C-alpha positions as protocol buffer text, in pm:
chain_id: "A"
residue {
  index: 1
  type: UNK
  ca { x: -2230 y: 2141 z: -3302 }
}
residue {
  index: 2
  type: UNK
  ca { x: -2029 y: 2277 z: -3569 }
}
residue {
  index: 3
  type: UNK
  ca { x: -1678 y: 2100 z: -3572 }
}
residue {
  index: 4
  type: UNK
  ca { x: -1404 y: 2308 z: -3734 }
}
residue {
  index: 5
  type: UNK
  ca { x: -1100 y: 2196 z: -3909 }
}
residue {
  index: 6
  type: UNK
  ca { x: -730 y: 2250 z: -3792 }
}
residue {
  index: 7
  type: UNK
  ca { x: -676 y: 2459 z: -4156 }
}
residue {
  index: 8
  type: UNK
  ca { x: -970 y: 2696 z: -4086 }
}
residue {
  index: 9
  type: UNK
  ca { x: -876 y: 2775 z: -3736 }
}
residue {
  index: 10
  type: UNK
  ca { x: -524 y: 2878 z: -3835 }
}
residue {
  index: 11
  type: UNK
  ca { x: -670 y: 3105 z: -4108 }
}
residue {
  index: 12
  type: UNK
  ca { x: -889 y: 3276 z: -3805 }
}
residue {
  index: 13
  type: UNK
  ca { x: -564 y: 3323 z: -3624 }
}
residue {
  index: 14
  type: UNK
  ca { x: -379 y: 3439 z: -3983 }
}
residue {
  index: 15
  type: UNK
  ca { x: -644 y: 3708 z: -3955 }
}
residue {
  index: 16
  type: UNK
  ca { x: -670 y: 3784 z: -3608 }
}
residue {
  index: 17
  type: UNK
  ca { x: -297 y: 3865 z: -3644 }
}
residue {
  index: 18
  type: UNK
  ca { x: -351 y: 4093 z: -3902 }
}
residue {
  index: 19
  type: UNK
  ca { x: -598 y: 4270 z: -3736 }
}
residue {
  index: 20
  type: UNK
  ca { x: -339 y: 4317 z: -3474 }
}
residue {
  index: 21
  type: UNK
  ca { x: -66 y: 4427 z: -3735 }
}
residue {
  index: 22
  type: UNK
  ca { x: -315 y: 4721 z: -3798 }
}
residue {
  index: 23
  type: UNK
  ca { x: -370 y: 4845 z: -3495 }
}
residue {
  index: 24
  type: UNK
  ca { x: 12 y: 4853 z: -3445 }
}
residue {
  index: 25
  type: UNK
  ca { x: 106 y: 5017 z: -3769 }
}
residue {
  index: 26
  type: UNK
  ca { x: -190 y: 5288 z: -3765 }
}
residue {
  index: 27
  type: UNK
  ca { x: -52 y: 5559 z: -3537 }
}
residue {
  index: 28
  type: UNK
  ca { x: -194 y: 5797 z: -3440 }
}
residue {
  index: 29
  type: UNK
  ca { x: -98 y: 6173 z: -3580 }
}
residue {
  index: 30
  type: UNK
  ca { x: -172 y: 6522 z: -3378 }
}
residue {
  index: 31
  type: UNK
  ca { x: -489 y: 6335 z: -3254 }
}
residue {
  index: 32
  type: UNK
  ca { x: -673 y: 6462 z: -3531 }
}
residue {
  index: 33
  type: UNK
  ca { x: -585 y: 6142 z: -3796 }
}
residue {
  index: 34
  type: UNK
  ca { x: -362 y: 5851 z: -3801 }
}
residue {
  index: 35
  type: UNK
  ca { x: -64 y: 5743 z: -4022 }
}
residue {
  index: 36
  type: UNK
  ca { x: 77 y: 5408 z: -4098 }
}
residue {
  index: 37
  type: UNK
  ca { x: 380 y: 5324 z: -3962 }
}
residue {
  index: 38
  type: UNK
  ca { x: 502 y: 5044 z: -4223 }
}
residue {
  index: 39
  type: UNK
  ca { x: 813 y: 4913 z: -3988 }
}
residue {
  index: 40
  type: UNK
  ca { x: 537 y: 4795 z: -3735 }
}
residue {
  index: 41
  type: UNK
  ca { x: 305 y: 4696 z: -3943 }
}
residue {
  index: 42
  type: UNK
  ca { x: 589 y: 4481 z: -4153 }
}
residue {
  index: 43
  type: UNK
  ca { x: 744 y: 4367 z: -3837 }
}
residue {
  index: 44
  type: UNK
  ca { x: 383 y: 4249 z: -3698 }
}
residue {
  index: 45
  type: UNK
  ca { x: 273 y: 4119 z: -3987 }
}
residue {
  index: 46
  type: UNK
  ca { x: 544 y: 3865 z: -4087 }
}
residue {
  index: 47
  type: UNK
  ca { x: 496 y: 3622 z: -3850 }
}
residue {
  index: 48
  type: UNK
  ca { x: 191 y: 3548 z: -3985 }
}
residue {
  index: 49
  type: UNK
  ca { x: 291 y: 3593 z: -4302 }
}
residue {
  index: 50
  type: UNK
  ca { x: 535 y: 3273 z: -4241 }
}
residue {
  index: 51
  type: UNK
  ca { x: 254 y: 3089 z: -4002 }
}
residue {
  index: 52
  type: UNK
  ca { x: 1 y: 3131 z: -4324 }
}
residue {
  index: 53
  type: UNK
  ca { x: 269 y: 2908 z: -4524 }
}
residue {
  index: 54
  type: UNK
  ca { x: 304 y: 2637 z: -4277 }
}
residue {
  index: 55
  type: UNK
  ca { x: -52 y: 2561 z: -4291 }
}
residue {
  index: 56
  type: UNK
  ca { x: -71 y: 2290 z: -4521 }
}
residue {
  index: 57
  type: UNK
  ca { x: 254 y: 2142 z: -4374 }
}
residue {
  index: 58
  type: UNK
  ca { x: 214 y: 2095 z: -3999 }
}
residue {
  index: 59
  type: UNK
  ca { x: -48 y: 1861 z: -3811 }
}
residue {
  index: 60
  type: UNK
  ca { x: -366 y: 1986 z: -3657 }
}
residue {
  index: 61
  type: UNK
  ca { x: -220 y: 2011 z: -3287 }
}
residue {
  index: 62
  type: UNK
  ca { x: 93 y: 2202 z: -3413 }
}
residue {
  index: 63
  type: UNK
  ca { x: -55 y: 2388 z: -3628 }
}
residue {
  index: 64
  type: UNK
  ca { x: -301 y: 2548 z: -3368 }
}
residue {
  index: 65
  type: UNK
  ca { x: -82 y: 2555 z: -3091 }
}
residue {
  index: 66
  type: UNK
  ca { x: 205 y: 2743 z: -3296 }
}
residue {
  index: 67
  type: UNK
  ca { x: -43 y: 3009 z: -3423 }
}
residue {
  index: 68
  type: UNK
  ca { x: -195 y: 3079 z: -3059 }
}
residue {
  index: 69
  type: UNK
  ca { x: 157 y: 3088 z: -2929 }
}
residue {
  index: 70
  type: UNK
  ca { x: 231 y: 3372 z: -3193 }
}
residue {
  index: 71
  type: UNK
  ca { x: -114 y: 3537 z: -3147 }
}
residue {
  index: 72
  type: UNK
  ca { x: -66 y: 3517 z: -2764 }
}
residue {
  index: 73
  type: UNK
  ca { x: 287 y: 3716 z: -2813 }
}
residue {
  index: 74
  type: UNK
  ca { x: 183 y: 3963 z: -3036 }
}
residue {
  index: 75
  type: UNK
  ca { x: -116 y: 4041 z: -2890 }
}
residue {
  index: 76
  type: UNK
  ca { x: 43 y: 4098 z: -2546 }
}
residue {
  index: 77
  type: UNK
  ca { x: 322 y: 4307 z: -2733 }
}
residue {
  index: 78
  type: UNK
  ca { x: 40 y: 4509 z: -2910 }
}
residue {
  index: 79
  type: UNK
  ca { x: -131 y: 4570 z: -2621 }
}
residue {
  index: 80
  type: UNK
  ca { x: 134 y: 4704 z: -2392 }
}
residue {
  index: 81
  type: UNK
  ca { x: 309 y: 4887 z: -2665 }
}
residue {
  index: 82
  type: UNK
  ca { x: 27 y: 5057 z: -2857 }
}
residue {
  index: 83
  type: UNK
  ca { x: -287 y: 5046 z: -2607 }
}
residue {
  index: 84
  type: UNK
  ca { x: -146 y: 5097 z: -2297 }
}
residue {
  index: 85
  type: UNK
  ca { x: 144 y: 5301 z: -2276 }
}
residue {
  index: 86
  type: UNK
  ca { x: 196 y: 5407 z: -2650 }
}
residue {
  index: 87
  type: UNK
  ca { x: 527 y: 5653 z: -2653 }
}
residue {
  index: 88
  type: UNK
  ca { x: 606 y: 5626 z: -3011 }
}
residue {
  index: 89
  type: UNK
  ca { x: 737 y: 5269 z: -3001 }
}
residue {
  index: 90
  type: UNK
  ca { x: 1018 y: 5432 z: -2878 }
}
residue {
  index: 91
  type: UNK
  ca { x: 1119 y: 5108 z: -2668 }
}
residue {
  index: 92
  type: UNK
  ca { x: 1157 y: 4913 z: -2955 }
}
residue {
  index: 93
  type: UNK
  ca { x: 988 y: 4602 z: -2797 }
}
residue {
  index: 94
  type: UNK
  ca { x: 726 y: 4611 z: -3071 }
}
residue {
  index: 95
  type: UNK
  ca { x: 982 y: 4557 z: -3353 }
}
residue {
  index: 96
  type: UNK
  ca { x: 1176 y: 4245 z: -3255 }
}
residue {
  index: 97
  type: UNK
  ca { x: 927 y: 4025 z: -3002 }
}
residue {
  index: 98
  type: UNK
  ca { x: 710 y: 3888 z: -3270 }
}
residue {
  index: 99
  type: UNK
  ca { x: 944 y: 3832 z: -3468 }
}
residue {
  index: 100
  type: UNK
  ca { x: 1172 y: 3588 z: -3233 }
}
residue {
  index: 101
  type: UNK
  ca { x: 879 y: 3430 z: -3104 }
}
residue {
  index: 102
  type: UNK
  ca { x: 819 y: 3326 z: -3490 }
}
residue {
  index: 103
  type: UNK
  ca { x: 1163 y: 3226 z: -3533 }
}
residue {
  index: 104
  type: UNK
  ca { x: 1147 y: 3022 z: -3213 }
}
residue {
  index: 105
  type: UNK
  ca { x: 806 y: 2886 z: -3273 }
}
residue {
  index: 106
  type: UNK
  ca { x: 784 y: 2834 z: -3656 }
}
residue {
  index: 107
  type: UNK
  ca { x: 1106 y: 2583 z: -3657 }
}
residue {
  index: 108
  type: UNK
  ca { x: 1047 y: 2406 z: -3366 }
}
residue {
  index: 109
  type: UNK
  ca { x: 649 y: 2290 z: -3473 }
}
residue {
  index: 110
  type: UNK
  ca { x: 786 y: 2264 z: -3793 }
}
residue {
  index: 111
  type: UNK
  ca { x: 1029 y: 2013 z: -3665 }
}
residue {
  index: 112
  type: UNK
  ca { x: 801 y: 1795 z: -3446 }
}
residue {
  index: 113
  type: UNK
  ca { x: 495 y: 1855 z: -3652 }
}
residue {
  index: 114
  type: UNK
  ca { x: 552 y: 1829 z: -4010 }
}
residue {
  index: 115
  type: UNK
  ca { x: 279 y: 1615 z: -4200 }
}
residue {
  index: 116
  type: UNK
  ca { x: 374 y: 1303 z: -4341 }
}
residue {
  index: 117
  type: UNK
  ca { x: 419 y: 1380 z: -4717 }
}
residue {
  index: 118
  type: UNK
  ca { x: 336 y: 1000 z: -4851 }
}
residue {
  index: 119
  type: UNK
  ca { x: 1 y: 1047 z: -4614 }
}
């Protein structure tokens, strides 16, 4: 059985989530291409971004529970906004979600889950 660490899961999420920050910044154009929509793509991204720095400062159970939390939320935001009903982002839902579920999430493991720094 291969046992996995609590760093090298949150990198998995790290890039799960930034597989989902492309599929919500490509857009697609006349249905013959696609261009990148860099406010989505930013606004997906930076959660992650921020998670990726808290990895070597928060405790295996808070570490892994704040990144699924964040890749829960942006993959349900993804979804709905881009696969299944995709108007443009026009509702704006895809902008600001992710990003205050990070700054709910991020502080609060951050305040009950921050390593010990002498251990």
């Amino acid at each position: 059985m291969i046992a996995y660490s609590p760093q090298s899961l949150a990198v998995m999420i790290t890039l799960l989530g930034a597989a989902a920050a492309l599929v919500a910044g490509l857009v697609p154009f006349f249905h013959v291409g696609y261009i990148v929509d860099a406010v989505a793509l930013a606004a997906v991204a930076t959660p992650f971004v921020a998670y990726a720095m808290l990895i070597n400062t928060l405790r295996g159970p808070w570490l892994i529970g704040a990144g699924l939390v964040l890749l829960a939320v942006t993959l349900a935001v993804v979804v709905d906004e881009r696969v299944l009903g995709f108007d443009g982002y026009h509702s704006g839902t895809i902008f600001w979600v992710p990003l205050l579920a990070a700054a709910i999430v991020l502080p609060v493991s951050l305040l009950f889950g921050r390593r010990d720094p002498q251990g």
